[in-house]
CSV table of C-alpha atoms in Angstrom, one decimal:
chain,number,residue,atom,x,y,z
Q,278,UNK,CA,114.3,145.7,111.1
Q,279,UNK,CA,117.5,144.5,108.8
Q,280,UNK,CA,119.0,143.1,112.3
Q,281,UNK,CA,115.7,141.3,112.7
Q,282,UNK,CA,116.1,139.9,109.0
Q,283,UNK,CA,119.3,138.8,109.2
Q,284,UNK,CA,119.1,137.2,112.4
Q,285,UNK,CA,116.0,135.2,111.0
Q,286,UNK,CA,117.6,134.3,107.4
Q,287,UNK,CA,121.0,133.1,110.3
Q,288,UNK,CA,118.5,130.8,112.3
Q,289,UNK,CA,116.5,129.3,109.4
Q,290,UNK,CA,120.0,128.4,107.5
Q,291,UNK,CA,121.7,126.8,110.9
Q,292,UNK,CA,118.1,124.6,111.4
Q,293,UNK,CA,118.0,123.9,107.3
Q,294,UNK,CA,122.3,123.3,106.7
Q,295,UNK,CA,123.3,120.5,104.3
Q,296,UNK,CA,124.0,118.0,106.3
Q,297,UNK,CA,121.6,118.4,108.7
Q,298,UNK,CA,118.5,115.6,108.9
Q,299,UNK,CA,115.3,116.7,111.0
Q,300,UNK,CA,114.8,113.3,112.8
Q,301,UNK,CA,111.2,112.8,113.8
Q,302,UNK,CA,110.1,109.5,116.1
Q,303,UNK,CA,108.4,106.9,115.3
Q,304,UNK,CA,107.5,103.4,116.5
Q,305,UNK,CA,107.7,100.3,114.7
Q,306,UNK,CA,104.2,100.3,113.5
Q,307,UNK,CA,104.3,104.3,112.6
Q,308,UNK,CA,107.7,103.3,110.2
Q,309,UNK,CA,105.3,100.1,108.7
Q,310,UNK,CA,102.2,102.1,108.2
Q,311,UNK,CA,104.8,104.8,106.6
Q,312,UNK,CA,106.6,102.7,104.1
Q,313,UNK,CA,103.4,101.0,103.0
Q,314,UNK,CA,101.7,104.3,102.1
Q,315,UNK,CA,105.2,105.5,99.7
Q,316,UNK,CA,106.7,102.0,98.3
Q,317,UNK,CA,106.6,102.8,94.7
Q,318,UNK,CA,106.9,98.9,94.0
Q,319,UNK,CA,103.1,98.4,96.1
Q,320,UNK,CA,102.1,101.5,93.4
Q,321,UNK,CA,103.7,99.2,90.2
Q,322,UNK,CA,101.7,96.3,92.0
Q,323,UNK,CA,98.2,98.1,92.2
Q,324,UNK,CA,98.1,99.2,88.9
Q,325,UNK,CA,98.9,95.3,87.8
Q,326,UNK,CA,95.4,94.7,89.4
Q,327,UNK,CA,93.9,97.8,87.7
Q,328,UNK,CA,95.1,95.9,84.2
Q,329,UNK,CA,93.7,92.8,85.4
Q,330,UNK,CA,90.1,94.0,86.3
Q,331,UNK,CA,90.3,95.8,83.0
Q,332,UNK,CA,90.6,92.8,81.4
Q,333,UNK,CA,87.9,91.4,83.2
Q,334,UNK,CA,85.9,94.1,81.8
Q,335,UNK,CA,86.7,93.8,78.5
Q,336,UNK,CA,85.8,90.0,78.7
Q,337,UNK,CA,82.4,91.0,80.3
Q,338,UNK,CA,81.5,93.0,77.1
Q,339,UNK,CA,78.9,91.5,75.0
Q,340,UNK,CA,80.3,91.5,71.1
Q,341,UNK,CA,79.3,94.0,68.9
Q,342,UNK,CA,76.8,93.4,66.0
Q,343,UNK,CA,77.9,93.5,62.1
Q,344,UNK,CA,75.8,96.0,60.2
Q,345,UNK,CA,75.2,94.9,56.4
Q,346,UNK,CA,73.5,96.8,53.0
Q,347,UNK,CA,73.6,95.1,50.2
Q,348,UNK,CA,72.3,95.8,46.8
Q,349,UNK,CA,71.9,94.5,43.3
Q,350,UNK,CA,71.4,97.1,40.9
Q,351,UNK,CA,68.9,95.6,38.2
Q,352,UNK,CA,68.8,98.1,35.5
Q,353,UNK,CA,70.2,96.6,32.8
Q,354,UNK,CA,67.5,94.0,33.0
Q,355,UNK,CA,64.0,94.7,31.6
Q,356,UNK,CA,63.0,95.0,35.0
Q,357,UNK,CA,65.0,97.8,36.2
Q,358,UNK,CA,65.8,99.6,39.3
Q,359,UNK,CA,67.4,97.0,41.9
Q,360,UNK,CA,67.1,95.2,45.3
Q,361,UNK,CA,68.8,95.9,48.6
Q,362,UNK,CA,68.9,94.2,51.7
Q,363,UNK,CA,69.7,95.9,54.9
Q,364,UNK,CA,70.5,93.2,58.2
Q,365,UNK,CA,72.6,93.0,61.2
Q,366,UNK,CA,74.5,89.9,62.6
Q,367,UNK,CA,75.1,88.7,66.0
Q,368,UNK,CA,77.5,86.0,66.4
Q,369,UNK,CA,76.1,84.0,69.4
Q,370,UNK,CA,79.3,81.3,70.1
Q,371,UNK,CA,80.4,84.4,73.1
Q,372,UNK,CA,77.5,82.7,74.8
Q,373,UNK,CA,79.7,79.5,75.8
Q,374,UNK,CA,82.8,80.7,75.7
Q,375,UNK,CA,82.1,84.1,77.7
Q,376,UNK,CA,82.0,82.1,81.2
Q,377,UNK,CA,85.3,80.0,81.1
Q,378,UNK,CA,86.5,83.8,79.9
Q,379,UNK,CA,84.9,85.8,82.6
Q,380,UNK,CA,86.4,83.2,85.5
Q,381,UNK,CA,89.9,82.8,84.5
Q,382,UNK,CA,89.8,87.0,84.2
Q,383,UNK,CA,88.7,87.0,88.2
Q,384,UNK,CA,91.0,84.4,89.1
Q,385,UNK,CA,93.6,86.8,88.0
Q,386,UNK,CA,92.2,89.5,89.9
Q,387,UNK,CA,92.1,87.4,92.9
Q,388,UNK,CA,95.7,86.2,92.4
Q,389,UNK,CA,97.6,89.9,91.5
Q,390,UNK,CA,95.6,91.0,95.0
Q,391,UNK,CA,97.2,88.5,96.8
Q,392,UNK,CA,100.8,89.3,95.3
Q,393,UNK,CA,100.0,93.3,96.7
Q,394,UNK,CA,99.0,91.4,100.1
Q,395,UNK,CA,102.7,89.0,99.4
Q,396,UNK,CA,104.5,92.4,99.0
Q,397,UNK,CA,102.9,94.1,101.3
Q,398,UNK,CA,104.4,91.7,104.1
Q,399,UNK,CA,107.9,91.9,102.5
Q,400,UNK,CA,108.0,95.9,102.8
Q,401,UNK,CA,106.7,95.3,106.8
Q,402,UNK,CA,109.3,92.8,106.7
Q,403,UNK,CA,112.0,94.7,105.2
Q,404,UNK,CA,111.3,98.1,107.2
Q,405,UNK,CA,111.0,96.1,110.5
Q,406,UNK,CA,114.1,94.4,109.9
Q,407,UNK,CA,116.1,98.0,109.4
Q,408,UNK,CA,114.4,99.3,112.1
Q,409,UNK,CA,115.9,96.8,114.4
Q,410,UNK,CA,119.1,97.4,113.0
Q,411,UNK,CA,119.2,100.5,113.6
Q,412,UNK,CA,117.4,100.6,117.0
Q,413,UNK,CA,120.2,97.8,118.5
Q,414,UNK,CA,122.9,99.5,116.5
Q,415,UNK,CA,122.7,103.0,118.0
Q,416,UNK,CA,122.4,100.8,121.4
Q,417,UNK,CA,125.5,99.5,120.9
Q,418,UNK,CA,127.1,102.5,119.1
Q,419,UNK,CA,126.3,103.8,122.4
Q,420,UNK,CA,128.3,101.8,124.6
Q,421,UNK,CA,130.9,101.7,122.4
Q,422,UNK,CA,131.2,105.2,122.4
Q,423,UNK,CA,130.8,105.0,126.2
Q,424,UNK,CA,133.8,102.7,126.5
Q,425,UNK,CA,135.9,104.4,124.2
Q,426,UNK,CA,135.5,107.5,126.6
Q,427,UNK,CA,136.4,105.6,129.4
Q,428,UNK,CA,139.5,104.7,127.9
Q,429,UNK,CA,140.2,107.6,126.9
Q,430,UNK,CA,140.0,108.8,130.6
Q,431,UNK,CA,142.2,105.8,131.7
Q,432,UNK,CA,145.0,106.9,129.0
Q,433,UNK,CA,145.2,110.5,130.3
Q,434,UNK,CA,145.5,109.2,133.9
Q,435,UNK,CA,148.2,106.7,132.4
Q,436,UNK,CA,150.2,109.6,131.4
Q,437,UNK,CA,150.5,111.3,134.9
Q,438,UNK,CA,150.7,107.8,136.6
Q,439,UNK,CA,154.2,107.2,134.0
Q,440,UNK,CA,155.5,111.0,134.3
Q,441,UNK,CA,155.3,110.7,138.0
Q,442,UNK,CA,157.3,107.1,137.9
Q,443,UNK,CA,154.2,104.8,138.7
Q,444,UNK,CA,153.4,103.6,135.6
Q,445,UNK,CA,155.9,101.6,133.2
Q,446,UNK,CA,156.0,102.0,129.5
Q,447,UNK,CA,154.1,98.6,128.8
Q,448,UNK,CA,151.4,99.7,130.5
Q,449,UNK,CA,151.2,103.0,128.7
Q,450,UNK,CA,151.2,101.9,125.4
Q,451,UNK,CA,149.2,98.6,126.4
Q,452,UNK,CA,146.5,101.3,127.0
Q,453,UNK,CA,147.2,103.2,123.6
Q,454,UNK,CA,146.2,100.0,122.1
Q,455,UNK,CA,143.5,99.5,123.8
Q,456,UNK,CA,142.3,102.6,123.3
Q,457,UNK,CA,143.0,102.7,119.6
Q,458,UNK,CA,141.4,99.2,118.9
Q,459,UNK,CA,137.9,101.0,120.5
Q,460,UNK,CA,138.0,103.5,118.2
Q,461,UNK,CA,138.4,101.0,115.2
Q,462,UNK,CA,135.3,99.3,116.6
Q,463,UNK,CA,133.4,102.1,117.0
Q,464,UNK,CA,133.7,103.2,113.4
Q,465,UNK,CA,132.8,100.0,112.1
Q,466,UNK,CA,129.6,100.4,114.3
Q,467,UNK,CA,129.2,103.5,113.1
Q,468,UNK,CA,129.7,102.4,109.0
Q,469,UNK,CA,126.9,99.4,110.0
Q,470,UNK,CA,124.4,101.8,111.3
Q,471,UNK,CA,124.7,104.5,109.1
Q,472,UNK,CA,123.7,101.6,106.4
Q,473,UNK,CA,120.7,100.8,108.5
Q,474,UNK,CA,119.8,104.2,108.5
Q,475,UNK,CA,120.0,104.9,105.6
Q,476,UNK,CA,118.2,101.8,104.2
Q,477,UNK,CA,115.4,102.7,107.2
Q,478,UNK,CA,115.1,106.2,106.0
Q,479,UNK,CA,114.4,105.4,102.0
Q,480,UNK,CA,111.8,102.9,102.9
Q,481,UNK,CA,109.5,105.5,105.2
Q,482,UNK,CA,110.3,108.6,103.6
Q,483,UNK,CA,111.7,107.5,99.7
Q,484,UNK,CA,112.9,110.7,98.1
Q,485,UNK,CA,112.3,113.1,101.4
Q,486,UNK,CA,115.8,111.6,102.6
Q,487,UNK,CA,116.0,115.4,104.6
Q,488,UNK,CA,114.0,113.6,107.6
Q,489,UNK,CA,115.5,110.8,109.5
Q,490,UNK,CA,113.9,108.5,111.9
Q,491,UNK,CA,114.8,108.3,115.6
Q,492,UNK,CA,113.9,104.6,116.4
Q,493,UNK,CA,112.4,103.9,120.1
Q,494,UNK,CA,111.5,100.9,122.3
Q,495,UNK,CA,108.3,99.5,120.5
Q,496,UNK,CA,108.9,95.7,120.4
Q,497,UNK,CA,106.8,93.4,122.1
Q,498,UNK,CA,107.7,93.1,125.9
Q,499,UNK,CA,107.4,89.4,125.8
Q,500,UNK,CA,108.8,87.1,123.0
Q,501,UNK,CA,106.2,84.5,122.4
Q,502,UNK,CA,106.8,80.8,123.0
Q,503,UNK,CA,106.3,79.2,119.2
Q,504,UNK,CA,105.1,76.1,118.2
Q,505,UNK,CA,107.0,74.6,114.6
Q,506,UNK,CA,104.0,72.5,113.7
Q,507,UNK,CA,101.6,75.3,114.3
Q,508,UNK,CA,103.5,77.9,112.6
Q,509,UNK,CA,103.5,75.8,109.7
Q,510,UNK,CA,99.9,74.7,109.9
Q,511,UNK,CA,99.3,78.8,109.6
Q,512,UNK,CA,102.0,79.6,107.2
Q,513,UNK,CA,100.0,77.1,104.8
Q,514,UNK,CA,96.7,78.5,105.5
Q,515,UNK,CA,97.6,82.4,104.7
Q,516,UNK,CA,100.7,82.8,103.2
Q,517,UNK,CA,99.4,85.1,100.2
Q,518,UNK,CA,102.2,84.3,97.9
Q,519,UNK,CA,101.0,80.6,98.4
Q,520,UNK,CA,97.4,81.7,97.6
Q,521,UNK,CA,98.5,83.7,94.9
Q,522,UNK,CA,99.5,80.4,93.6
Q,523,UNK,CA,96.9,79.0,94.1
Q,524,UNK,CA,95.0,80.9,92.5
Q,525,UNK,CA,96.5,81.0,89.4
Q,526,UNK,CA,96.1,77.2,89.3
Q,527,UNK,CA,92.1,78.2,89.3
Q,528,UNK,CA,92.5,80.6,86.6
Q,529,UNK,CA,94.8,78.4,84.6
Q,530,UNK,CA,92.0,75.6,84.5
Q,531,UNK,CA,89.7,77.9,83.0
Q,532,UNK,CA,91.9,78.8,80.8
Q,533,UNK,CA,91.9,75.2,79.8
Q,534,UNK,CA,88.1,75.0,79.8
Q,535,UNK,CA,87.7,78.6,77.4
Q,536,UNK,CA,90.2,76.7,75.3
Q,537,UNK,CA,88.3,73.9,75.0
Q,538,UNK,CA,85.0,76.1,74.1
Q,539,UNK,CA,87.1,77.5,71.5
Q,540,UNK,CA,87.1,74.4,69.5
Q,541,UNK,CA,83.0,74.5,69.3
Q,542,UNK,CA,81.6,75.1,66.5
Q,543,UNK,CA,80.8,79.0,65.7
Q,544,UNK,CA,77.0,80.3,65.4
Q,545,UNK,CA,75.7,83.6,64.2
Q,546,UNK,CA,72.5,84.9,63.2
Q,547,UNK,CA,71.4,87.6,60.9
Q,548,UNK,CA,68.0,89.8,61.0
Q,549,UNK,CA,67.2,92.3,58.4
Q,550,UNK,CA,65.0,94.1,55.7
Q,551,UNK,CA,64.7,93.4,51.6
Q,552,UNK,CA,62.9,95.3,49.2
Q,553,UNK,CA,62.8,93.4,45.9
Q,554,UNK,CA,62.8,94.9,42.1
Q,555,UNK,CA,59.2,93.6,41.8
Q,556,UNK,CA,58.1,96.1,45.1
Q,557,UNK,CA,58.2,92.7,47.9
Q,558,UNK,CA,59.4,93.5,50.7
Q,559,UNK,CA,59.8,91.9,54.8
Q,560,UNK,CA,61.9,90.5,56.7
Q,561,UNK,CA,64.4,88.3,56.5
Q,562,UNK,CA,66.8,86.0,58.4
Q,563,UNK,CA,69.8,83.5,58.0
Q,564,UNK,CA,72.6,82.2,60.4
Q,565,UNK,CA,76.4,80.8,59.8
Q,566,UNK,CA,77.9,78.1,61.1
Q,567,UNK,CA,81.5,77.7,61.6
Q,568,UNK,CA,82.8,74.3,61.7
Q,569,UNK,CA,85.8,73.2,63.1
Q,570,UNK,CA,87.3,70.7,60.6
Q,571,UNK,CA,90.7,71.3,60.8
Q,572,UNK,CA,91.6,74.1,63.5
Q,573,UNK,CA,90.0,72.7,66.8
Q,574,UNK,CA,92.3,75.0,68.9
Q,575,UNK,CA,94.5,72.0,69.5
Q,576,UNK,CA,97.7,74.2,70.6
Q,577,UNK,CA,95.9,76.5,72.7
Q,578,UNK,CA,94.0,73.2,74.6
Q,579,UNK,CA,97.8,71.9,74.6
Q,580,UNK,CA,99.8,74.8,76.0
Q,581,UNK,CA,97.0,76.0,78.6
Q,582,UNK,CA,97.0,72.2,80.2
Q,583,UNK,CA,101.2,72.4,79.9
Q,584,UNK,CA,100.9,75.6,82.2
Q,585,UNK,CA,98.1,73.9,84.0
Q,586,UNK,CA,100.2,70.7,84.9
Q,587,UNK,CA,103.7,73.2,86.1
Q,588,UNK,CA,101.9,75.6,87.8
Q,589,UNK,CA,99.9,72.6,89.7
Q,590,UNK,CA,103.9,71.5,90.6
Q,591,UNK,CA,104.9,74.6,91.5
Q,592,UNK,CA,102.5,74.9,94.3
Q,593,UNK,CA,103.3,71.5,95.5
Q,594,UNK,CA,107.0,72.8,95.6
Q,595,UNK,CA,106.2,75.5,97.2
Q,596,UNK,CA,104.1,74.2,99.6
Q,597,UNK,CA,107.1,71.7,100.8
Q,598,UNK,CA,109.6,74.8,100.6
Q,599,UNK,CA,107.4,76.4,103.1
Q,600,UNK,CA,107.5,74.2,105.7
Q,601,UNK,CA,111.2,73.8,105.7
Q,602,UNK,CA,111.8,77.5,105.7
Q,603,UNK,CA,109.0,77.5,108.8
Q,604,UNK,CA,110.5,75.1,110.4
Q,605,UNK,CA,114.2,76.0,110.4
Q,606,UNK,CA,113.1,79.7,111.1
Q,607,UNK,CA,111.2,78.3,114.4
Q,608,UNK,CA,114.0,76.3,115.8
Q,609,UNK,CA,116.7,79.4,115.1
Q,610,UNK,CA,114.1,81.6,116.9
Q,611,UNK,CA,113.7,79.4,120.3
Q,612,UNK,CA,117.3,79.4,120.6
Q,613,UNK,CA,117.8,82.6,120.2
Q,614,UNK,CA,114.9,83.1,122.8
Q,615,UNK,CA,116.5,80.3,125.4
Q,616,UNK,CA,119.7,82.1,124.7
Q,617,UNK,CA,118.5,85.5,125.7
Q,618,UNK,CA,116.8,84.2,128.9
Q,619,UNK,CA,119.6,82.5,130.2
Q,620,UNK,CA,121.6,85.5,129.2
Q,621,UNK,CA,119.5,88.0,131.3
Q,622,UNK,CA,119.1,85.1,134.2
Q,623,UNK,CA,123.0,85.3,134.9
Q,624,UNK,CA,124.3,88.6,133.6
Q,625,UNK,CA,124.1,92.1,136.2
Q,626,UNK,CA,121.1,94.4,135.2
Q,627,UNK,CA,123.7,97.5,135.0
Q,628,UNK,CA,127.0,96.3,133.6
Q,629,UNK,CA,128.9,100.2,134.3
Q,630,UNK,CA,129.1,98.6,137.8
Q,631,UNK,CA,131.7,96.7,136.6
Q,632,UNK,CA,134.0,99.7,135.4
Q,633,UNK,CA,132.4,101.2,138.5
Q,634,UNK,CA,134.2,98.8,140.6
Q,635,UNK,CA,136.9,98.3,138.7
Q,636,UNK,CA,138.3,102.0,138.5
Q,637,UNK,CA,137.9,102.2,142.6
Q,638,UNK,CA,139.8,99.2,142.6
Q,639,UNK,CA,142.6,100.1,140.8
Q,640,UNK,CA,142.9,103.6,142.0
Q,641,UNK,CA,143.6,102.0,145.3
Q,642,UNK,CA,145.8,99.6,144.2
Q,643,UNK,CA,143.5,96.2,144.4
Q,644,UNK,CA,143.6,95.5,140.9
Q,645,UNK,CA,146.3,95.8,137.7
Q,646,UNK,CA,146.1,97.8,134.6
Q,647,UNK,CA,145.1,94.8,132.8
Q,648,UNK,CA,142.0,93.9,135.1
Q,649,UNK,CA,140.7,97.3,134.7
Q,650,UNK,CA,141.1,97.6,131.2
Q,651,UNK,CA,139.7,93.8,130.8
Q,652,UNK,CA,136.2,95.4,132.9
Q,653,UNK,CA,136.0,98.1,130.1
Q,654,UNK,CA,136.3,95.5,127.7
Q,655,UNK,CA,133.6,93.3,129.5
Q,656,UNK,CA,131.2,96.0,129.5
Q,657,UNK,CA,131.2,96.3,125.6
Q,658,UNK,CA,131.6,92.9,125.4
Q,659,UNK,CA,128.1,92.7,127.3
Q,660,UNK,CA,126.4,95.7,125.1
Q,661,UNK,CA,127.4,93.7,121.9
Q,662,UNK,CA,126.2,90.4,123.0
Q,663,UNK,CA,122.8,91.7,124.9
Q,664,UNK,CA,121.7,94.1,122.1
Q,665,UNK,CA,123.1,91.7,119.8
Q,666,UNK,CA,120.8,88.9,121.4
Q,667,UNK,CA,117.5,91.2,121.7
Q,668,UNK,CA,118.1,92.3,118.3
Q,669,UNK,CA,118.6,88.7,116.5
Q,670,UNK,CA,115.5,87.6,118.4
Q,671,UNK,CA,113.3,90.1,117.0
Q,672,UNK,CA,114.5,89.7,113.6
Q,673,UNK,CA,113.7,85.9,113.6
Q,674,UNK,CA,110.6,86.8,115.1
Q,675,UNK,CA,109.9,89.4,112.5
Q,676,UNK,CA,111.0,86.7,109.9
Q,677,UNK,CA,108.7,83.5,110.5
Q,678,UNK,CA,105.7,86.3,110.3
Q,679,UNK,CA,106.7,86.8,106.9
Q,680,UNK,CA,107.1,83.3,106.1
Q,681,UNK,CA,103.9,82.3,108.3
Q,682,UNK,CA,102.1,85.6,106.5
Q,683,UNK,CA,101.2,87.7,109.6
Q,684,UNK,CA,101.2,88.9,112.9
Q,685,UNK,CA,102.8,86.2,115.7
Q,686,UNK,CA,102.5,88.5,119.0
């Protein structure tokens, strides 16, 4: 039974060892629907429209009423005992101010839910965008690797060829460079997609950085044919930060109207009870007016329409700032496309055939050193620029549906 322990305790500390990240796969859309549900920042964001429909409420709530006894005690008059009057005010000036109020409140809900939508696409963005990172990276990691083995294998043949007299010096260390200026490149690939990873593993898992995320082929098979004018037709329509803005602009103007109901005059009405000294008694009733005679609310009218007239800018700069962006982003993404095309149109389907090829050929004497080291070099040369094309075409993609506010495929 202790053999049966220990051996358990051995295999549960090999599987859990520092160092050691479980990597579970997921598609694109399984990361996105991952990070969404952890990002503490969409958590900070929700809560901003909790405070704003709290407000809401609190503008909803009818006033409370002033409760009032007073008494005059009477008996140092020949009269004696007193009177008392017992009454409760309403002020009744909420009744025109309450709406202005009550809209600017909802137009702030409105507007803080379309910043949680606006940064909702930013972490798809963002997670998309390290997912593609790391998906072409460890593509291209791959090949590297691949041709780092290869001449690794041509180096160790190099050695024989020069002990037995068919290989000169040159040509030895001419491979020892080659071989050692792979290796630098790999390790830079390597630095670049460990920072991918890592930035792809904070924003699906956040603190369980134990799990890591193996990427796999979940693009769309097709890259979509774009239209500039359309895109920015759409990105005007539903961008939500551009709403947002919007939106404010509605609840600034009623800010500017409740201002303007604060300069009314104030009303309030009283209803109570009075008993006199002489034994009357009923009802009674009287109301106040507050006139504005000096303080009309001029510097909250002033500094409500100030905010009014920038944020009314703001939009209008935004709105131009959008179709720029929109329209750059579209002509970067149909060259990249065009690019890719004629890319795949003239380049071979498997690319090893050319180291293939090349090793026969120099093993049999067709071909120098050089040629066969310069078809290793080729076939990274290809990964680099064919994962490099595929990857900088779906991050352009991913980009105009942030900046056109959705889904393009």
């Amino acid at each position: 039974m202790r053999i049966l322990y220990l051996s358990a305790c051995i295999a549960f500390s090999v599987f859990n060892a520092p160092g050691q990240l479980r990597a579970e796969q997921l598609t694109l859309d399984q990361a996105v629907k991952l990070a969404l549900e952890v990002n503490p920042m969409l958590e900070i964001q929700r809560q901003i429209v909790a405070e704003a429909r709290a407000e809401r409420l609190s503008r909803s709530l009818l006033p409370n009423p002033l409760l009032t006894y007073n008494r005059e005690e009477l008996e140092l008059t020949e009269a004696g005992g007193g009177e008392w009057i017992l009454a409760a005010e309403m002020p009744l000036d909420f009744i025109w101010r309450r709406g202005p109020l009550l809209s600017e409140a909802e137009a702030s809900i409105e507007a803080e839910n379309y910043g949680l939508a606006a940064l909702r696409e930013q972490v798809r963005l963002e997670t998309s965008l390290a997912y593609i990172e790391t998906h072409f990276g460890r593509q291209e990691l791959q090949a590297r690797q691949r041709s780092s083995e290869i001449l690794q294998e041509i180096r160790e043949k190099s050695r024989v060829l020069k002990s037995e007299g068919d290989m000169s010096g040159y040509d030895q260390r001419r491979i020892t460079f080659e071989v050692f200026r792979s290796r630098r490149d790999q390790v830079l690939a390597e630095n670049a997609l460990g920072e991918s990873e890592k930035k792809l593993n904070l924003l699906v898992y956040q603190d369980s950085l134990s799990r890591k995320v193996e990427t796999v082929e979940s693009f769309p098979k097709q890259l979509p044919e774009l239209s500039a004018e359309r895109l920015v037709a759409t990105a005007l329509e539903r961008r939500a930060d551009l709403k947002r803005s919007r939106t404010r602009i509605s609840a600034l103007r009623a800010a500017v109207q409740a201002a303007k109901r604060g300069a009314l005059p104030g009303l309030g009405v009283s209803l109570g009870y009075k008993r006199q000294v002489d034994g009357f008694e009923g009802p009674v009733g009287y109301f106040n007016l507050r006139l504005p005679l000096f303080d009309r609310n001029q510097g909250a009218v002033a500094g409500n329409q100030a905010r009014l007239n920038a944020g009314e800018v703001t939009v209008a700069a935004q709105e131009r700032q959008i179709t720029a962006e929109v329209e750059t982003a579209c002509q970067n993404y149909l060259r990249l496309r065009e690019q890719l095309a004629e890319y795949r149109a003239n380049m071979l389907d498997n690319p090893e055939l050319l180291i293939e090829t090349a090793s026969f050929s120099y093993l049999e004497g067709e071909v120098s050193l050089v040629e066969w080291i310069d078809a290793v070099r080729t076939y990274t040369e290809d990964a680099v620029i064919r994962f490099g094309l595929l990857r900088d075409c779906y991050l352009s993609l991913y980009r105009l549906e942030l900046l056109t506010g959705g889904d393009l495929h």
